[in-house]
PDB file of C-alpha atoms and ligand atoms in Angstrom:
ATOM      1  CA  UNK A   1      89.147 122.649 116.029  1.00 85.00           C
ATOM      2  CA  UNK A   2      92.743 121.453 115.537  1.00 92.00           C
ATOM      3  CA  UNK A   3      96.131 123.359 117.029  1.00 95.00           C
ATOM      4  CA  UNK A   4      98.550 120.223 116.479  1.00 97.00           C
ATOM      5  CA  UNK A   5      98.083 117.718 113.701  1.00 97.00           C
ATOM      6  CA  UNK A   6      99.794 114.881 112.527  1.00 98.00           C
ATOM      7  CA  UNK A   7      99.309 114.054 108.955  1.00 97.00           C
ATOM      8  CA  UNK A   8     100.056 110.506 107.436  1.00 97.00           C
ATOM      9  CA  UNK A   9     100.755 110.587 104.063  1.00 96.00           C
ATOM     10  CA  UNK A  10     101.501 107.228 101.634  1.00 92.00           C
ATOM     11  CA  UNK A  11     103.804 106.613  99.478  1.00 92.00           C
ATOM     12  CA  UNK A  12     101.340 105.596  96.643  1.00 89.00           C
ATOM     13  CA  UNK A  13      99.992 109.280  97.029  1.00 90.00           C
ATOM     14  CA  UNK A  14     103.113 110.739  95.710  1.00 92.00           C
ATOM     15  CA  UNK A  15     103.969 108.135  93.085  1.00 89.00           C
ATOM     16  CA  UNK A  16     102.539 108.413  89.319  1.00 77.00           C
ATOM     17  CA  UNK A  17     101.410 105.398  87.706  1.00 77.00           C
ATOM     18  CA  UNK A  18     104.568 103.774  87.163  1.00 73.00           C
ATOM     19  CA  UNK A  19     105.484 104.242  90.633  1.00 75.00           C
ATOM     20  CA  UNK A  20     108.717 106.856  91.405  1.00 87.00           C
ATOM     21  CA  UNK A  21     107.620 111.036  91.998  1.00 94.00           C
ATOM     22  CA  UNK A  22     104.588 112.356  90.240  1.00 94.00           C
ATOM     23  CA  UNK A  23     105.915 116.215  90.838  1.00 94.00           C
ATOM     24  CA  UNK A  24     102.283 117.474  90.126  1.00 93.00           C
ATOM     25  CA  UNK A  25     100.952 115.440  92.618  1.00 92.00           C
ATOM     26  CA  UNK A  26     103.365 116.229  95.352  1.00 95.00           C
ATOM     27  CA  UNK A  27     102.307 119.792  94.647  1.00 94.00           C
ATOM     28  CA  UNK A  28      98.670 119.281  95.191  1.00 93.00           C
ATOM     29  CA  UNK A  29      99.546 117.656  98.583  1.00 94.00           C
ATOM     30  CA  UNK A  30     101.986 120.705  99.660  1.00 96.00           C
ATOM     31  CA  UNK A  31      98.939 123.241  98.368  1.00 96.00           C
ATOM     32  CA  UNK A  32      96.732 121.319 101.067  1.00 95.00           C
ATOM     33  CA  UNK A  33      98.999 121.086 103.384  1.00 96.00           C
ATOM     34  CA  UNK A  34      99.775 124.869 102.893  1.00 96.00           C
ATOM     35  CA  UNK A  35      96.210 125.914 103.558  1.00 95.00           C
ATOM     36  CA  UNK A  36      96.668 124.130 107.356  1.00 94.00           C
ATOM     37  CA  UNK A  37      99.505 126.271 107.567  1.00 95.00           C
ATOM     38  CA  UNK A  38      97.366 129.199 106.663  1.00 94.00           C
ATOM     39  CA  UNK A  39      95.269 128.591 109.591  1.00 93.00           C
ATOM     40  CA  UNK A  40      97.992 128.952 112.198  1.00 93.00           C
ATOM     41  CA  UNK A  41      98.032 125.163 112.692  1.00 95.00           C
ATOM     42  CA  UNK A  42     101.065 123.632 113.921  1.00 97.00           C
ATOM     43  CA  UNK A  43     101.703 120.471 111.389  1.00 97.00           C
ATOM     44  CA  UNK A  44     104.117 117.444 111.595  1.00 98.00           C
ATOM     45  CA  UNK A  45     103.790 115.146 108.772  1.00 98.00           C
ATOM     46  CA  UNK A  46     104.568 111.236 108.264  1.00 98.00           C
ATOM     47  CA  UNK A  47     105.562 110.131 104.887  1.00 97.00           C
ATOM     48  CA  UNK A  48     105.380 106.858 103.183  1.00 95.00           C
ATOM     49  CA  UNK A  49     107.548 105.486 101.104  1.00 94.00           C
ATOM     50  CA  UNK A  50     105.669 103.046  98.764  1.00 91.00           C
ATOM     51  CA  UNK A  51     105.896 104.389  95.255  1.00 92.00           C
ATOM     52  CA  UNK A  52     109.839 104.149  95.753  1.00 93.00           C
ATOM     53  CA  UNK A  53     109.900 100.839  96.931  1.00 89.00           C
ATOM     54  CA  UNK A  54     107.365  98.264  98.984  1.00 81.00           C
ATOM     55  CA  UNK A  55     108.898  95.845 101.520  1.00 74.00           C
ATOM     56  CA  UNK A  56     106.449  93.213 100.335  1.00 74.00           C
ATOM     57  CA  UNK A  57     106.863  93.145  97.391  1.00 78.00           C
ATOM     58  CA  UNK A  58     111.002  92.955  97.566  1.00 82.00           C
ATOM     59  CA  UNK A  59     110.586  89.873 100.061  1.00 80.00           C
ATOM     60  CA  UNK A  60     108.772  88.393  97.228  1.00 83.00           C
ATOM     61  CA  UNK A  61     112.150  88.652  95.309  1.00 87.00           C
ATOM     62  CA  UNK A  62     114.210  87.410  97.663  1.00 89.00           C
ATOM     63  CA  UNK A  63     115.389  90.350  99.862  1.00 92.00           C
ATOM     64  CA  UNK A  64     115.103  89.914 103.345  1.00 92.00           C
ATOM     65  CA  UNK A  65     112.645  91.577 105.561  1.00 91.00           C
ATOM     66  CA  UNK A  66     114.602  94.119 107.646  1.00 92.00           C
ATOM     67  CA  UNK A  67     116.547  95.210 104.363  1.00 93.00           C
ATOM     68  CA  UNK A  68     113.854  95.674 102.930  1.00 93.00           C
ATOM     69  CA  UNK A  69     112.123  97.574 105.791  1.00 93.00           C
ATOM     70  CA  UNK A  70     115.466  99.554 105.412  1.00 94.00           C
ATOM     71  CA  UNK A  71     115.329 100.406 101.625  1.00 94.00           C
ATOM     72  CA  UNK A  72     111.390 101.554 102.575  1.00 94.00           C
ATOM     73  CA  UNK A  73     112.920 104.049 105.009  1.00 96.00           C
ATOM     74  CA  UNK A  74     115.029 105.478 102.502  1.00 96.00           C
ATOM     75  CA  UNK A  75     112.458 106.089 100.206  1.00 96.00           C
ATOM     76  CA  UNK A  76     110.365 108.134 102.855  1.00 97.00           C
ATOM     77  CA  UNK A  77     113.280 110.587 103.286  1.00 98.00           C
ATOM     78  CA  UNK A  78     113.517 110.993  99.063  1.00 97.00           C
ATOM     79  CA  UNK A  79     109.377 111.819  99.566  1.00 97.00           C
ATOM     80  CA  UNK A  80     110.125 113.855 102.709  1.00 98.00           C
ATOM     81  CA  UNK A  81     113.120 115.742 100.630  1.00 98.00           C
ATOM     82  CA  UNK A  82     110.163 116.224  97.608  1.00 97.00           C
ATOM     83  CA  UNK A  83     107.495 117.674  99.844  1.00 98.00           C
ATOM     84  CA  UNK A  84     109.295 119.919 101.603  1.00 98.00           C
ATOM     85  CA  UNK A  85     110.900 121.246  98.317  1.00 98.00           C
ATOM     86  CA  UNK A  86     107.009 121.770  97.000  1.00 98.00           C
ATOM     87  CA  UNK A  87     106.056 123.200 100.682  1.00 98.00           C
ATOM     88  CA  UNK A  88     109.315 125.920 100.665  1.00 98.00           C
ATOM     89  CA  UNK A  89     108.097 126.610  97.039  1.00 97.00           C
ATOM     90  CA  UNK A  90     104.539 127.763  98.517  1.00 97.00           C
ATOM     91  CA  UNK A  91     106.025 129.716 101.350  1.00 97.00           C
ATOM     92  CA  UNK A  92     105.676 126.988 104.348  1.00 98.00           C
ATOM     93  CA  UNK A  93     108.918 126.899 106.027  1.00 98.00           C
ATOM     94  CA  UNK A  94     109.322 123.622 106.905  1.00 98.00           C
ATOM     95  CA  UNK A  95     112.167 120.929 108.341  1.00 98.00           C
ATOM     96  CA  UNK A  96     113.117 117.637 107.541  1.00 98.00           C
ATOM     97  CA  UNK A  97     113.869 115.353 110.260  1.00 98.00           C
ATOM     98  CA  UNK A  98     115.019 111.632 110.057  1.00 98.00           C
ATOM     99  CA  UNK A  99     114.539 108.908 112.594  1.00 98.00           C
ATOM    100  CA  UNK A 100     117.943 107.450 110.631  1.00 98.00           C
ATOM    101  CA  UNK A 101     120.647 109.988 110.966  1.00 97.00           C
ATOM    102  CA  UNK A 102     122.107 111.276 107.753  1.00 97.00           C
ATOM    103  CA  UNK A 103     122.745 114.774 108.563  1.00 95.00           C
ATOM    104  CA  UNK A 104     123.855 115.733 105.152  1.00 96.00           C
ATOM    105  CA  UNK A 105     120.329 115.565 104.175  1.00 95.00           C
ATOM    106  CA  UNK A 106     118.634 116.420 107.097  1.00 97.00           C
ATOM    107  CA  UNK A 107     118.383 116.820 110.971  1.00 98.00           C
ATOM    108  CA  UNK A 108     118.120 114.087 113.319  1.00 98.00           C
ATOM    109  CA  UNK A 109     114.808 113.447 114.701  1.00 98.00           C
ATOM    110  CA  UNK A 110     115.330 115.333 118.123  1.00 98.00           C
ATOM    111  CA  UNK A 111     111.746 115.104 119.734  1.00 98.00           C
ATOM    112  CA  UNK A 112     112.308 118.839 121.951  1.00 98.00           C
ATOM    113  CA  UNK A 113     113.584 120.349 118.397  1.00 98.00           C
ATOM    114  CA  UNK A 114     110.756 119.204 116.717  1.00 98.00           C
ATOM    115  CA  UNK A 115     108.239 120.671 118.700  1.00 98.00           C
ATOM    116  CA  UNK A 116     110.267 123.983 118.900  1.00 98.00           C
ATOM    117  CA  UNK A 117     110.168 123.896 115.436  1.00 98.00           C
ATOM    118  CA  UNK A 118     106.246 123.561 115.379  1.00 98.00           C
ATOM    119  CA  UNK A 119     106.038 126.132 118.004  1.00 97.00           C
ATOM    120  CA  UNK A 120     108.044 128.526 115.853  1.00 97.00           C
ATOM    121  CA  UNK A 121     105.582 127.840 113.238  1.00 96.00           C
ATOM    122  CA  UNK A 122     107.413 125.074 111.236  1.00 98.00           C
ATOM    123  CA  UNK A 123     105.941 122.440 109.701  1.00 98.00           C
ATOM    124  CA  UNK A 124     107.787 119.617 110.326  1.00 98.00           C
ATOM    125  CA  UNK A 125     108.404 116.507 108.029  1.00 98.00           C
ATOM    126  CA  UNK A 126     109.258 112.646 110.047  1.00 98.00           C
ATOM    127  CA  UNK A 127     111.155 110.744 107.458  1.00 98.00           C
ATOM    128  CA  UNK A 128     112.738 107.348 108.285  1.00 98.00           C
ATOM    129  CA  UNK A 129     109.830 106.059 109.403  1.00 97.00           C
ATOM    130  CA  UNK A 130     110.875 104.889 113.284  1.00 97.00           C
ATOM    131  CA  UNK A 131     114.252 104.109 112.228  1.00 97.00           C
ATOM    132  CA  UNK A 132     113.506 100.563 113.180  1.00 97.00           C
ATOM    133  CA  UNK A 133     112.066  97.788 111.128  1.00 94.00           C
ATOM    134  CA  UNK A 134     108.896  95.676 111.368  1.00 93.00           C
ATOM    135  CA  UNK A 135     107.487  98.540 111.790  1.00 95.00           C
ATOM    136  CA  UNK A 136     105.212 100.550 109.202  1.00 94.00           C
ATOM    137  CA  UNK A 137     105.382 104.148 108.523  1.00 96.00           C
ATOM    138  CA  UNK A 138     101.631 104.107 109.801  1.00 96.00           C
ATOM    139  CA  UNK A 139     103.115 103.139 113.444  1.00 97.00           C
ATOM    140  CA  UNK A 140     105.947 105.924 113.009  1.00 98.00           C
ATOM    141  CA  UNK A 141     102.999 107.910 111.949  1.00 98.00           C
ATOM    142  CA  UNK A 142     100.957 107.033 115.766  1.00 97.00           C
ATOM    143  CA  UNK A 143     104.625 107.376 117.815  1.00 98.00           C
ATOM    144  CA  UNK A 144     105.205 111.334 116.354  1.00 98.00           C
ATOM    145  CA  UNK A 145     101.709 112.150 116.787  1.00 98.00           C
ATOM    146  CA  UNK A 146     102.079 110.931 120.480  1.00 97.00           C
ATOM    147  CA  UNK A 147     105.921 112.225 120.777  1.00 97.00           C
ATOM    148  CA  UNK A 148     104.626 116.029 119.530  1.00 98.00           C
ATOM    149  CA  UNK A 149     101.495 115.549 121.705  1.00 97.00           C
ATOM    150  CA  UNK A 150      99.052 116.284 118.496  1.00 97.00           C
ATOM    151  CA  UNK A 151      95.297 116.607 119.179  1.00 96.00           C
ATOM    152  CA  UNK A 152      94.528 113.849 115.871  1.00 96.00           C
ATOM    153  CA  UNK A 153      95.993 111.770 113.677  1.00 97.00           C
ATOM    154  CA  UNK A 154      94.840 112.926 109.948  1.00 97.00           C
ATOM    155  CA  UNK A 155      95.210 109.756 107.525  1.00 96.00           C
ATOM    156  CA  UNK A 156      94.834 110.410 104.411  1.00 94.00           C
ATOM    157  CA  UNK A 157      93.538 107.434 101.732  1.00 88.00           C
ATOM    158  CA  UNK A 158      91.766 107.241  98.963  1.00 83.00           C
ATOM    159  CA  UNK A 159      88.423 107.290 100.141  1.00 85.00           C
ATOM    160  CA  UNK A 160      86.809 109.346 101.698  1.00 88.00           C
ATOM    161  CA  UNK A 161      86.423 107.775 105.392  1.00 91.00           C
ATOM    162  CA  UNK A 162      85.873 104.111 106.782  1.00 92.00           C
ATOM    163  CA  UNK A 163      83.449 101.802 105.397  1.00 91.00           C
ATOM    164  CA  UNK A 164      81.513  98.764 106.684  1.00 87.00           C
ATOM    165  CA  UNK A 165      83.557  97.116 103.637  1.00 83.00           C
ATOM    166  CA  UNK A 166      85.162  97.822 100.743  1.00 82.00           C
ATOM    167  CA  UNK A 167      83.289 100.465  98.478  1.00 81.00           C
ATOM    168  CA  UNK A 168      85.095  99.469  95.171  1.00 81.00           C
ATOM    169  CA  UNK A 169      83.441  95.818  95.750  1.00 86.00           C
ATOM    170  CA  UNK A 170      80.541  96.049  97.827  1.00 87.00           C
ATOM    171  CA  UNK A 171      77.664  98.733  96.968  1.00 88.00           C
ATOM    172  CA  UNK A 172      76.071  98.194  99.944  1.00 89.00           C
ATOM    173  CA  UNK A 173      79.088  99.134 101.997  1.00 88.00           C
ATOM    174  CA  UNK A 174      78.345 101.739 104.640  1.00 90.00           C
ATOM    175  CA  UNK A 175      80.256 104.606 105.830  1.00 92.00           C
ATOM    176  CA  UNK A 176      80.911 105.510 109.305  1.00 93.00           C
ATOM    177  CA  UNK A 177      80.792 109.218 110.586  1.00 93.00           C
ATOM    178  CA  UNK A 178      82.652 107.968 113.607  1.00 93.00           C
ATOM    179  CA  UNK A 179      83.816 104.564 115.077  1.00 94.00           C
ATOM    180  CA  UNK A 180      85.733 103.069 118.219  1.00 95.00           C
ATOM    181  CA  UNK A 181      88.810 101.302 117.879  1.00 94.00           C
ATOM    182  CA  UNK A 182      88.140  98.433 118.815  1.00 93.00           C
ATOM    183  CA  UNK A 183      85.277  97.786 116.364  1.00 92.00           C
ATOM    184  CA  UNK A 184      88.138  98.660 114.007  1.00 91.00           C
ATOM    185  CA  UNK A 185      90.164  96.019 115.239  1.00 92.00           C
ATOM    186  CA  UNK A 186      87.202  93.693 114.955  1.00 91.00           C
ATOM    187  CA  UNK A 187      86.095  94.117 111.605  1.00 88.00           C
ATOM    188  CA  UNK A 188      89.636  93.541 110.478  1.00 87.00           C
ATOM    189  CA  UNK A 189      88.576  97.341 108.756  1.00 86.00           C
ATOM    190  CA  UNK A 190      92.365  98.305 106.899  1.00 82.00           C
ATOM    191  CA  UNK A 191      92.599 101.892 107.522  1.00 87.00           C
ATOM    192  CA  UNK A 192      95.795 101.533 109.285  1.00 92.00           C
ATOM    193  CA  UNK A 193      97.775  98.197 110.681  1.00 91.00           C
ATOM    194  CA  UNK A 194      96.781  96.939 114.068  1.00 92.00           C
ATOM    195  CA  UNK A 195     100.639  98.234 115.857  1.00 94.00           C
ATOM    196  CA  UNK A 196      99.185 101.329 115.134  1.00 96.00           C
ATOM    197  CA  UNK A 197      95.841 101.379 116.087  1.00 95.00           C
ATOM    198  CA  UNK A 198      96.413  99.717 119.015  1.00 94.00           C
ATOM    199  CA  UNK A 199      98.691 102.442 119.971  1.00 95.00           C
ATOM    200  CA  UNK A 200      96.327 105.448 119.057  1.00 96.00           C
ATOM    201  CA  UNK A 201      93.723 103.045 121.407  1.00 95.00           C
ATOM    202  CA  UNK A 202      95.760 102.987 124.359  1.00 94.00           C
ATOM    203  CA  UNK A 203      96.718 106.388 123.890  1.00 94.00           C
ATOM    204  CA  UNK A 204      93.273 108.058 123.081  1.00 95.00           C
ATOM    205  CA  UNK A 205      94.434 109.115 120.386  1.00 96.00           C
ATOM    206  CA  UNK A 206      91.629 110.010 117.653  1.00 96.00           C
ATOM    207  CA  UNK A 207      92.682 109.285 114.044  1.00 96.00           C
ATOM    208  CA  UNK A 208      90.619 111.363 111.498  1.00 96.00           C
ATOM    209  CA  UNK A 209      90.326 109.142 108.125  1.00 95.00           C
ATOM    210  CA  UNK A 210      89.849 110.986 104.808  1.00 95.00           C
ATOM    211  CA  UNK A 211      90.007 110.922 101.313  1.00 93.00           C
ATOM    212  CA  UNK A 212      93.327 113.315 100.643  1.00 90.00           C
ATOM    213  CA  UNK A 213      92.034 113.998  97.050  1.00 87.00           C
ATOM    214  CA  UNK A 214      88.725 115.801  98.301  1.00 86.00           C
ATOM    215  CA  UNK A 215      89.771 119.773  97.726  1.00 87.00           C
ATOM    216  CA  UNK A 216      90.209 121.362 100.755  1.00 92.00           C
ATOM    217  CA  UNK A 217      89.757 118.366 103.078  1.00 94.00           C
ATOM    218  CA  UNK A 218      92.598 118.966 105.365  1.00 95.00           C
ATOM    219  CA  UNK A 219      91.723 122.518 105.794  1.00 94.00           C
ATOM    220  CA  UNK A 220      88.144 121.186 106.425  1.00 94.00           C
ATOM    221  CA  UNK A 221      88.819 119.058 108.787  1.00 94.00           C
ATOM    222  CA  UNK A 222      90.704 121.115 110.820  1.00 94.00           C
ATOM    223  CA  UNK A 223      87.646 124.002 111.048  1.00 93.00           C
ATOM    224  CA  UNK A 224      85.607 120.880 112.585  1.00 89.00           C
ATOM    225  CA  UNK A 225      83.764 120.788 109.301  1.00 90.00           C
ATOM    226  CA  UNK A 226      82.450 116.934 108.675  1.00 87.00           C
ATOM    227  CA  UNK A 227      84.677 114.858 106.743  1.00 90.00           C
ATOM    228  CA  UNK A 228      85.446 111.384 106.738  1.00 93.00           C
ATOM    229  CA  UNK A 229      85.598 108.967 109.637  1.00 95.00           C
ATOM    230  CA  UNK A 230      86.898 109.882 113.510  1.00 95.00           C
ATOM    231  CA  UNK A 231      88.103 106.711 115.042  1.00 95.00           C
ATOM    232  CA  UNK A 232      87.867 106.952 118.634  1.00 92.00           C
ATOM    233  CA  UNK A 233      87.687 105.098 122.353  1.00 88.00           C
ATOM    234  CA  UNK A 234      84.079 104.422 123.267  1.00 79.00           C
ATOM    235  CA  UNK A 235      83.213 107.878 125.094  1.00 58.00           C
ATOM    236  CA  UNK A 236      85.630 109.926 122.462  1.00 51.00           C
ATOM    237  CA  UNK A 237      86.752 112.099 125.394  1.00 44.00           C
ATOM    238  CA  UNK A 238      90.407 113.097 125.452  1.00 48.00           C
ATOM    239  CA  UNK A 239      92.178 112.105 128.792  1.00 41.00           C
ATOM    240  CA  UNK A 240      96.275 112.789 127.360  1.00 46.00           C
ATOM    241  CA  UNK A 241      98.422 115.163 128.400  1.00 48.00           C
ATOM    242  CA  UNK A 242     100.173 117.591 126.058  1.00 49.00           C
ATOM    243  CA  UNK A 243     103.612 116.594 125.591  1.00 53.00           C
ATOM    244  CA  UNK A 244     105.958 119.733 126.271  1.00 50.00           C
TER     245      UNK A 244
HETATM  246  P1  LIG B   1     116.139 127.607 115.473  1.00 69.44           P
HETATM  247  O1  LIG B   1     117.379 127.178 116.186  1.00 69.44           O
HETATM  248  O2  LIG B   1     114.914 127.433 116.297  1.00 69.44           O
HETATM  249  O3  LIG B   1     116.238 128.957 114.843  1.00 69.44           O
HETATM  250  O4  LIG B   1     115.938 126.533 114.293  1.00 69.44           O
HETATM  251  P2  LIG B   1     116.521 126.483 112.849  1.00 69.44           P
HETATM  252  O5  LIG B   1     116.142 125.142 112.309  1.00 69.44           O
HETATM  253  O6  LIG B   1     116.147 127.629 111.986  1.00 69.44           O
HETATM  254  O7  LIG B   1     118.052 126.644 113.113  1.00 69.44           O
HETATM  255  P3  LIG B   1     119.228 125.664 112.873  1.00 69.44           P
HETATM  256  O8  LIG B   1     120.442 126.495 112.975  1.00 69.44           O
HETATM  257  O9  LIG B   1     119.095 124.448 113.739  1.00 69.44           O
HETATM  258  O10 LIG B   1     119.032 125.181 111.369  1.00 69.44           O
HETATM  259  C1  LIG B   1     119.212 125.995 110.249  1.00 69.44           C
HETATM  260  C2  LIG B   1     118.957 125.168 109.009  1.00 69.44           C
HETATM  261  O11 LIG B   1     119.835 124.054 108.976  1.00 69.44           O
HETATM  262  C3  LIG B   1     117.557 124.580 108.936  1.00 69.44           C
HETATM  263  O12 LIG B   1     117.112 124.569 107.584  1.00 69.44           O
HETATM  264  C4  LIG B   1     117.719 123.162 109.441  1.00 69.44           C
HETATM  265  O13 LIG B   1     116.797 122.262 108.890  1.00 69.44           O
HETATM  266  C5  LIG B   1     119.127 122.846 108.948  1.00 69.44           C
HETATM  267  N1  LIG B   1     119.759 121.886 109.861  1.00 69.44           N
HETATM  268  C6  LIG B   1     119.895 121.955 111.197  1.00 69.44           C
HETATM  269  N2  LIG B   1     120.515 120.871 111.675  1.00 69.44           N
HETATM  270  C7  LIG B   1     120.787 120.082 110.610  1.00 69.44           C
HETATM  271  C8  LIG B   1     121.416 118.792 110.446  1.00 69.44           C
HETATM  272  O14 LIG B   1     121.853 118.134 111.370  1.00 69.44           O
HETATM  273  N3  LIG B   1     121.511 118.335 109.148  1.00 69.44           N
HETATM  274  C9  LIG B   1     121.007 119.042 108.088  1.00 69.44           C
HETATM  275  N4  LIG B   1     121.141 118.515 106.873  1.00 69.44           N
HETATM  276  N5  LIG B   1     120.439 120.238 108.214  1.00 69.44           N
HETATM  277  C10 LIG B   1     120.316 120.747 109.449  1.00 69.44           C
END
């Protein structure tokens, strides 16, 4: 159903309980990642950086904002170093590239080389978030998946698609198969922050919402099979153009 996909994953998903790099978990992403990969899709990937470090949480120390946006960017390239480390180790070659330049550790994010890379069958990791801050690795997450022209943005949570409120709390809460982005917007509904949304809205961009720990869901997903919850413009017809 899928040739290009961008896939947002968060910090937390990578972190163990005590926050830092839960190895065995960063393996169970790369083993669904590498079953996309199996299925000739092309596959960029957004990382998070929360179990490193969370801006919020620093400014509640003290630090300001935009260091702290900075010290979150630095964490998504030690993820984006992990995963592709677990990725190599199943086979997927795969690139690093950052939106901050360190080439010592990686290439620069070059938006032509990254969709050569894809087209050579790379998967290819965006670490650094935008490079900018005030801006969430969610938003980085919407820019690459417009940048490389993907057909969906695939964000992965820990449920299993968008609810009419929070499951945890409310038993009656109701899950959508589909829903427009503006009712998103509405409902205050926190699948991803409004910078982003907004720009998947004006874009026509679909973002698929899914619960990462489901086996096989990204694999899934990609074979059209239904999981979680497409967000979509009110007639959910495509009108961009393929980046090239
Ligand atoms: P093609 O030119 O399409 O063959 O791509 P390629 O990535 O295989 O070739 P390239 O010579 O650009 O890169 C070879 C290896 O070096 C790859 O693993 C790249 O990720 C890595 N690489 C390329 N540029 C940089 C850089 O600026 N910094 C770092 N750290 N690695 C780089």
């Amino acid at each position: 159903m899928y040739k290009r996909v961008l896939i947002k994953v968060s910090g937390e998903v990578f972190g163990g309980k005590n926050g830092g790099l839960d190895y065995e978990a960063i393996s169970k992403v790369a083993k669904q990642i590498s079953e996309a990969y199996e299925l000739s899709t092309q596959i960029g990937i957004v990382v998070g950086g929360g179990n490193i470090i969370r801006g919020i949480d620093s400014e509640k120390f003290g630090v300001l904002r935009t260091t702290a946006d900075y010290m979150g960017m630095l964490a998504t390239v030690i993820n984006a170093l992990a995963l592709q480390n677990s990725l190599e180790k199943l086979g997927v070659p795969t690139r690093v590239q950052s939106a901050i330049e360190m080439k010592e550790l990686a290439e620069p994010y070059i938006r032509r080389k990254a969709i050569r890379h894809l087209e050579k069958g790379r998967t290819v990791i965006f670490a650094a978030g935008t490079g900018n801050p005030y801006f969430t690795t969610d938003t980085a997450a919407s820019l690459r998946a417009m940048e490389i022209g993907a057909d969906v943005i695939m964000k992965a949570t820990k449920v299993d698609g968008v609810y009419s409120s929070d499951p945890m709390k409310d038993p009656k809460a109701r899950k959508y198969d589909s829903i427009t982005y503006l009712d998103v917007l509405k409902k205050g509904l926190s699948i991803m922050d409004s910078t982003a949304i907004s720009l998947c809205m004006d874009n026509n961009l679909p973002i698929m919402v899914f619960n990462l720990k489901g086996k096989g869901n990204i694999r899934k997903i990609i074979e059209g099979k239904k999981v979680g919850t497409l967000v979509r413009g009110n007639n959910g017809a495509r009108t961009k153009k393929k980046n090239k």
